[in-house]
GROMACS .gro file of C-alpha atoms in nm:
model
  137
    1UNK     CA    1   0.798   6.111  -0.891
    2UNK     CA    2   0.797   6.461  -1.089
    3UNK     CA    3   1.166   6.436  -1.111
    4UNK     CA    4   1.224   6.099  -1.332
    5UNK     CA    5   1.160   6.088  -1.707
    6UNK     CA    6   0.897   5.762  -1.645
    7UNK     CA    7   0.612   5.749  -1.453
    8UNK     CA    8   0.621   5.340  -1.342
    9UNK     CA    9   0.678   5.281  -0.975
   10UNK     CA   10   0.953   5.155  -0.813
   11UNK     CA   11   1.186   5.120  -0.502
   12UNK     CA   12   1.264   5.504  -0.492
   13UNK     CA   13   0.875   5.558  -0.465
   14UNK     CA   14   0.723   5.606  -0.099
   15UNK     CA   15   0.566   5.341   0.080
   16UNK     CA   16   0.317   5.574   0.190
   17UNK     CA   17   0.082   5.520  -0.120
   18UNK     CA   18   0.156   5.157  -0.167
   19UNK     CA   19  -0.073   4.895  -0.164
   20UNK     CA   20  -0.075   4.684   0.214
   21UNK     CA   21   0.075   4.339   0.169
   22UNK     CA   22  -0.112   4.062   0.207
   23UNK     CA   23   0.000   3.874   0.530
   24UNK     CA   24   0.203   3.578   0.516
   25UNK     CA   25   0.087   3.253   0.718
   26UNK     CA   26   0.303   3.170   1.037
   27UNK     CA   27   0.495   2.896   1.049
   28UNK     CA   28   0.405   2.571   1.072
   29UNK     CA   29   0.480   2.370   1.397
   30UNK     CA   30   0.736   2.196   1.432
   31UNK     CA   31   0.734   1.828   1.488
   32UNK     CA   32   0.982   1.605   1.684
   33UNK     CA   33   1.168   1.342   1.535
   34UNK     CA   34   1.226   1.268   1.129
   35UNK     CA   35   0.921   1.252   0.951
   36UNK     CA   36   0.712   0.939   0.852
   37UNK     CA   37   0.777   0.858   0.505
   38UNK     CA   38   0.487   0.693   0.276
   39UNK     CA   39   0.604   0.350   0.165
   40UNK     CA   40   0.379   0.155  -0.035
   41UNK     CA   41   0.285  -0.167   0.127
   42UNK     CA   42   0.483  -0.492   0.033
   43UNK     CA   43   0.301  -0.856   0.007
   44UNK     CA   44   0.459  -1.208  -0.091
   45UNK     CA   45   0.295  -1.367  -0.372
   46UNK     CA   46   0.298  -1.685  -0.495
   47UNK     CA   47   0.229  -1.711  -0.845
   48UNK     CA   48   0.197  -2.021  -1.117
   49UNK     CA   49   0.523  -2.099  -1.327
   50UNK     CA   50   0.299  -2.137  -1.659
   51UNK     CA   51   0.033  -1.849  -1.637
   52UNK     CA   52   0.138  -1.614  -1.394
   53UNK     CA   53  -0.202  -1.632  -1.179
   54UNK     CA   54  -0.122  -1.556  -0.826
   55UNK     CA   55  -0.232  -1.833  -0.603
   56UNK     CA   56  -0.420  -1.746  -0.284
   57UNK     CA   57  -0.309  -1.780   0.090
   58UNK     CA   58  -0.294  -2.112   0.190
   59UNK     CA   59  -0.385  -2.243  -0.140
   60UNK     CA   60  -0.269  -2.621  -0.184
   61UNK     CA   61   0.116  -2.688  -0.331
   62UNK     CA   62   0.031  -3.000  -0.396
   63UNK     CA   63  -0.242  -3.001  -0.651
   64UNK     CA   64  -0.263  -2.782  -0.998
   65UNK     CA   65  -0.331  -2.404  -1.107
   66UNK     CA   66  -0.682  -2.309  -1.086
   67UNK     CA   67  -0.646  -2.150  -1.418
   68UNK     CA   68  -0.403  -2.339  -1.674
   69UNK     CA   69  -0.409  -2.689  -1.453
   70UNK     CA   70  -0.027  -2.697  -1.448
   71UNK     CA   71   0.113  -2.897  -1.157
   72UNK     CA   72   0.223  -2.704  -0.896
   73UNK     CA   73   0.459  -2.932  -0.683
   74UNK     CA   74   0.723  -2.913  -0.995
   75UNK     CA   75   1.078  -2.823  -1.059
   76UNK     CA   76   0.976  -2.471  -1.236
   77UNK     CA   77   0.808  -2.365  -0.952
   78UNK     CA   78   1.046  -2.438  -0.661
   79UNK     CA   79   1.309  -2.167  -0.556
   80UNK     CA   80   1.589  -2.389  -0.549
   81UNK     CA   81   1.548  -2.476  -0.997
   82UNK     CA   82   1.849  -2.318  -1.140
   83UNK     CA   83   1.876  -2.420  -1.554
   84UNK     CA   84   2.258  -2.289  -1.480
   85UNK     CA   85   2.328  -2.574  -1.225
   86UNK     CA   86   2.400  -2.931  -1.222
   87UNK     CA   87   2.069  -3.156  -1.272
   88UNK     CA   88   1.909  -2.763  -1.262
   89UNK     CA   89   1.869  -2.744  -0.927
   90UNK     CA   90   2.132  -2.580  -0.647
   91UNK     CA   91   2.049  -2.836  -0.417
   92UNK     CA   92   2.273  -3.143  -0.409
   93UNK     CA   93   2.025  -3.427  -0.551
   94UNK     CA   94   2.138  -3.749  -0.656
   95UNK     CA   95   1.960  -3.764  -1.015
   96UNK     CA   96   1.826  -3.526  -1.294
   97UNK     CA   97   1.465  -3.492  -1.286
   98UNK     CA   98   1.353  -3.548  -1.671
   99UNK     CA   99   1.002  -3.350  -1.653
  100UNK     CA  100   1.069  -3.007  -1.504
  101UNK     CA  101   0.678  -2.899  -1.558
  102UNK     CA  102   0.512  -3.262  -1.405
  103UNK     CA  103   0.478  -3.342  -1.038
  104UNK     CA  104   0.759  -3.489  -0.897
  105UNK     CA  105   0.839  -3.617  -0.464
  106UNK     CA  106   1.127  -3.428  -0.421
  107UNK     CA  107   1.233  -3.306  -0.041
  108UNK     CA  108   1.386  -3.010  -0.106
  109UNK     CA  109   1.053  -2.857  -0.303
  110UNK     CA  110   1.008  -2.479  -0.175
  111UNK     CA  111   0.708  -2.271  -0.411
  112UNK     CA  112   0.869  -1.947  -0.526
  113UNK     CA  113   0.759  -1.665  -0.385
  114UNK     CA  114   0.773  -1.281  -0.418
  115UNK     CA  115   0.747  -0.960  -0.279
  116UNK     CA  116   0.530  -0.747  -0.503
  117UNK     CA  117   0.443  -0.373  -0.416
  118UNK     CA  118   0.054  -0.309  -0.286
  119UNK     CA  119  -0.134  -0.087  -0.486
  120UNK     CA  120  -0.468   0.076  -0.500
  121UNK     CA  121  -0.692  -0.108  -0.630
  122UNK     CA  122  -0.996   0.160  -0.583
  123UNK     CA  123  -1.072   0.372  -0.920
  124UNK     CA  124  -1.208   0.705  -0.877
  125UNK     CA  125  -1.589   0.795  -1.026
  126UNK     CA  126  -1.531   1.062  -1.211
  127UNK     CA  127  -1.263   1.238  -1.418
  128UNK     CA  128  -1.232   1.553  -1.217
  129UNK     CA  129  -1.203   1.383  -0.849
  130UNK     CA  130  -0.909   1.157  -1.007
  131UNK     CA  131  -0.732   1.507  -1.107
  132UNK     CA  132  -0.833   1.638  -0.773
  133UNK     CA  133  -0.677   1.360  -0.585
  134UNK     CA  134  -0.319   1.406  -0.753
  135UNK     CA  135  -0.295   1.718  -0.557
  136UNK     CA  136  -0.379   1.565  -0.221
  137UNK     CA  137  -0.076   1.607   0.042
   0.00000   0.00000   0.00000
């Protein structure tokens, strides 16, 4: 090193008086096949036309919303109301329905569903696991 004009290290230095290198880790095993991805889970829902509260499992079509009271065996919440088609509905009927929020007989009543994404409904107890848990692999 007497020979250069500065006195930092580099590639022209001997390895002799280097520091040892910290050893890598191996490699990991390899696994078979593609890998699993994480979906988040998927759930129909059925939910009122007028207030949006989802109605439970088996929970009966026939009667009214638990919450607002709005009839639940009407034209706004069957999958086939349409306000773009004739007598807004897609399915061939022989006369308009006036009300489209009051119970009506029809046959071709379906409740609208959808699929909604599942997600976590747990909350952490402290600040520093919920930081700690966006690291997690």
């Amino acid at each position: 090193m007497g020979d250069r004009k500065y006195r930092q290290r580099g590639y022209q230095d001997s390895g002799r008086d280097r520091e040892p290198r910290e050893k890598r880790p191996g490699k990991k095993p390899e696994t078979f096949g593609p890998k699993t991805p994480r979906l988040m889970g998927k759930r129909e829902v059925t939910r009122c036309a007028s207030c949006a509260a989802v109605l439970p499992l088996g929970y009966d079509l026939n009667g009214t919303c638990f919450r607002c009271g709005f009839e639940l065996h009407s034209c706004k919440q069957c999958v086939y109301f349409d306000t773009s088609a004739r007598y807004e509905c897609t399915q061939p009927i022989t006369e308009r329905i006036p009300r489209k929020d009051a119970q009506n007989s029809c046959a071709f009543y379906a409740a609208r569903t959808t699929v909604e994404r599942e997600t976590s409904t747990s909350k952490p107890l402290d600040a520093r696991s919920a930081f700690e848990n966006l690291f997690k692999k």
